[in-house]
Amino acid sequence: MKRYLCTLLVFACVQTPIAPGATPLTTYRIETVAGNGRTGDGGPATAAQLSTIQGVAADHLGNLYISETDNQRIRKISSIGVITTLAGNGTAGYSGDGGPATDAQLNLPYGIAVDLAGYVYVADLGNNCVRRIGLDGIITTIAGTGRKGTSLDGGVATDAALLAPRNVAVDGAGNLFISEFEGHRVRKVSPDGLIWTVAGTGVAGLGADTGLAANTQLAFPAGLTLDRYGVLYIADSANDRVRKILPGGNIATVMAGVSLPQLNKPIAVAVDLSGYVFVVDAVAGVYRYDTVSKVLTKVAGAGAQGVSATHDAALDSAGNLFIADGFQIHRVDGHGQIQTVAGDGYVHIGDGGAATDGWLFQPSAVALGRGGNLYIADTGTERVRQVTVSGIISTIAGTGGVNSYVDAVPAVAANLNSPMGVAVDAAGNILIADTAHSRILQIGADGVVHNVAGTGLAGLGTEGLPPFLTQVFSPEAVCLDRSGTLYIADTSNHRILQAPLSGKVAVAAGNGALGAAGDNGKARLAELYQPSGCALDSSGNLFIADTRNNRLRKVTPLPAGIVTTVAGTGDPAFGGDEAPATASRLSGPRGVAVDDNGNIFIADTGNHRIRQITPDGVIHTIAGQNGAGFAGDGGPSTSSQLNSPGGLFLDATGTLYLADTNNNRVRRLVPDSMLPPDPIVLSPTLTAVNAASQRQGPVAPGEIVSIFGLRIGPVTAVPGTFDASGLLSNLVGGTEVRFDGVPAPLFYVQSAQVNAQVPYTVAGATLTHMEVLYLGQSAGTLDLPVAAAAPALFTIAINQDGSTNSQSSPAPRGTILTFFATGEGLTDGANISGQPAPAPYPRPVLPVSLAIAGVNADLLYAGAVPGGVGVLQVNARVPGGFVSPGPTAIELTLGNFTAPATFWLK
């Protein structure tokens, strides 16, 4: 019966492969499918989604300033709680001096300070400089050249090299203090612009509290603050103590981990008007230290109310303490009450709404399920997200917390920790690389999560054990071969594992030692360096994003498993386009995808590009340009800008999905062959007809309709498929059809024709509004009348012996004929759109009759085609002596609705 249904539903059963080398380089347009660039500016600070906050400062007017480090911005929170961007355009880099700070590029802005006049100072850590934002909003560099290094005292600060300036403080006289984290010193820039060392020798160590601070060793000095008397306090982080520089320049220890064992790794410090010292400990939380009684009291963090992680702290003139806690700022008042004043903490991230209105944070990987649902490893929010084919985003795994993993619970209640990889197997199970938990997890159809690989204890597991008993170490990617075998990028063990879930683990590539050796030999004996992406082609070749080796490696099918380099020389730079890929240069590639025509796609992460190796071995840039940024949506992908792209996924239509990680978006490259001309013009001739009769008229619930128009689908026809839940997909080849907003199951799509099932939700209506969307944009609308039934027969009938009825193969009198129709309306079944008919097979609610040569035939069966969608099967006996030889009229009736055309039977 299946071969007849394929014909009836115009379902493309056979796809002709393209001959290798016959296809020219594909061109693409780029678009965002999830995530947005909105920052929350102009709204309540408590509603903003913030990235990791590493610095906080307060001015005397009640305004707060925060360094949103991972989003490369400085934000200001006014005294009435409104948030705005003060500096940074959101992309890492160095630019903008002398112009508006909001247009400038920062690179990991860290510590922040504000002086009495309102000037804001930023430790631009990644740029190895300190920058100042004036009252007019203009940004300038006031210390550092951008070069990482050391310089002698007494020179001009803007000519001096710095070693990782981490934090800043400014006193009432205009002196700027800078902690050089990797330089193990604290420097001072005087008002005349000269730079001096005030503490540290430049060599890490624990110097004695005797003599001048400039002659005493520090170890990774971090936070700085000044008290009301101008005494400078230093969080001497690796020495586990807080120190201060006394008048005259001598150094003293305020508190130390030896005498105060709670003090583990102090990274920030603040002092109030009463002389209490507040210290932020990276491990233990925030403490208040009474320098007179020597009592240390916990204020927040690590189990105290309201705060979990702590990065920095500052005091305002009223004595309120502000704590930078990951994605939020908390205020602790004089009574110890904690209140959140900035950051939503990624609680309200747009779930239940349009994916392009939702928030992502550092997504790392993407994968499509069989039905077209998109899955995202949303690393920064500690979740896995789903985008349905209708564009709605939700969370399917993770709570946002990073506590211990608990097995066999609903995935939405499970704690994930930096999930960085995602894949979907043929059965629709979702596999997750739960990186910081050193596990591989699986979500089944019941929504319950199970540990399937890794023990949760990071280590170098041995071969030959079941996957769930094999230790892995920070796995960052998972991929599957065509047989469903799982491969794991065991990233920190520098190897790729083959891990069949019902078998034993074997090493596919990497000997566990970091390095780059081994090409042209056994892959299991070769060296990798933190591989973080993998993909397999239909021949079983394994492709590895060998990230820290700046290469793409290929492993031939196991067990032979020979490794070669197919792209990258190992030099972390950009180069080699339009030349052999083996001579190209990559920078930290983190994603790879392959097709069956020999094309390889690479996320060249550090170069902010997507590159393609064509079957001739030549490499090309197909998306992104020099430098990080966000641009290009709706236009050619070669004109776009990306920001550290990560995981890739290539679908059956040739559309490439990518995690645009530091743009906090998922984007896709759609082949121009699938795109209508820009702008899209609504089809002037959009029509809908019954798929059997090819006539216009009312539509019925569950009916199959053919829709004709212009540019309503891809140039190349794409057949429908069934999704992981067993339903016919409602997004095929970039096309979607909605009836009153409800997506319709699709059988077939092409640029001029779409075959769809009318959703059962139209039942009871008199009119339905149909809209065809292609690549997310409307391609035409139509208002259609609705009837309880709109029956029509397909022009095919099957004789009792299984042959197709024809003039040469007529039906004898008294034998049984099988007919097919659509438009029967509601049935006595579940009436689920797109669901293959299950047993017991549903029957129409309306009575069915079939007349042959004007005589009602004896009906043996009138119900759904077993396993069919939207197709009615009628088995009828041909009347005996009433039917004359030759062509015979057939009429189908359901209730009061008769098929509009007569079917002539031989």
PDB file of C-alpha atoms in Angstrom, residues 75 237 327 402 406 476 494 584 636 646 696 703 725 779 799 827 844 882:
ATOM      1  CA  ARG A  75      26.857  49.413  32.365  1.00  0.00           C
ATOM      2  CA  SER A 237      45.007  36.643  46.179  1.00  0.00           C
ATOM      3  CA  PHE A 327      24.959  37.594  36.694  1.00  0.00           C
ATOM      4  CA  VAL A 402      25.077  23.990  38.848  1.00  0.00           C
ATOM      5  CA  VAL A 406      20.937  13.647  40.153  1.00  0.00           C
ATOM      6  CA  GLU A 476      32.756  19.314  25.142  1.00  0.00           C
ATOM      7  CA  HIS A 494      42.857  15.032  24.494  1.00  0.00           C
ATOM      8  CA  SER A 584      45.545  27.236   5.537  1.00  0.00           C
ATOM      9  CA  PRO A 636      24.905  37.532   2.038  1.00  0.00           C
ATOM     10  CA  GLY A 646      31.086  27.259  17.970  1.00  0.00           C
ATOM     11  CA  GLN A 696     -11.256  24.746  -4.980  1.00  0.00           C
ATOM     12  CA  GLU A 703      -8.152  17.152   4.550  1.00  0.00           C
ATOM     13  CA  SER A 725       7.146  12.216  18.362  1.00  0.00           C
ATOM     14  CA  ALA A 779       4.714  34.304   1.209  1.00  0.00           C
ATOM     15  CA  ASN A 799      -8.392  -4.451  -7.592  1.00  0.00           C
ATOM     16  CA  THR A 827     -13.251  10.828  12.871  1.00  0.00           C
ATOM     17  CA  PRO A 844     -15.416   9.139   9.825  1.00  0.00           C
ATOM     18  CA  PHE A 882     -26.141  -3.949 -12.219  1.00  0.00           C
TER      19      PHE A 882
END
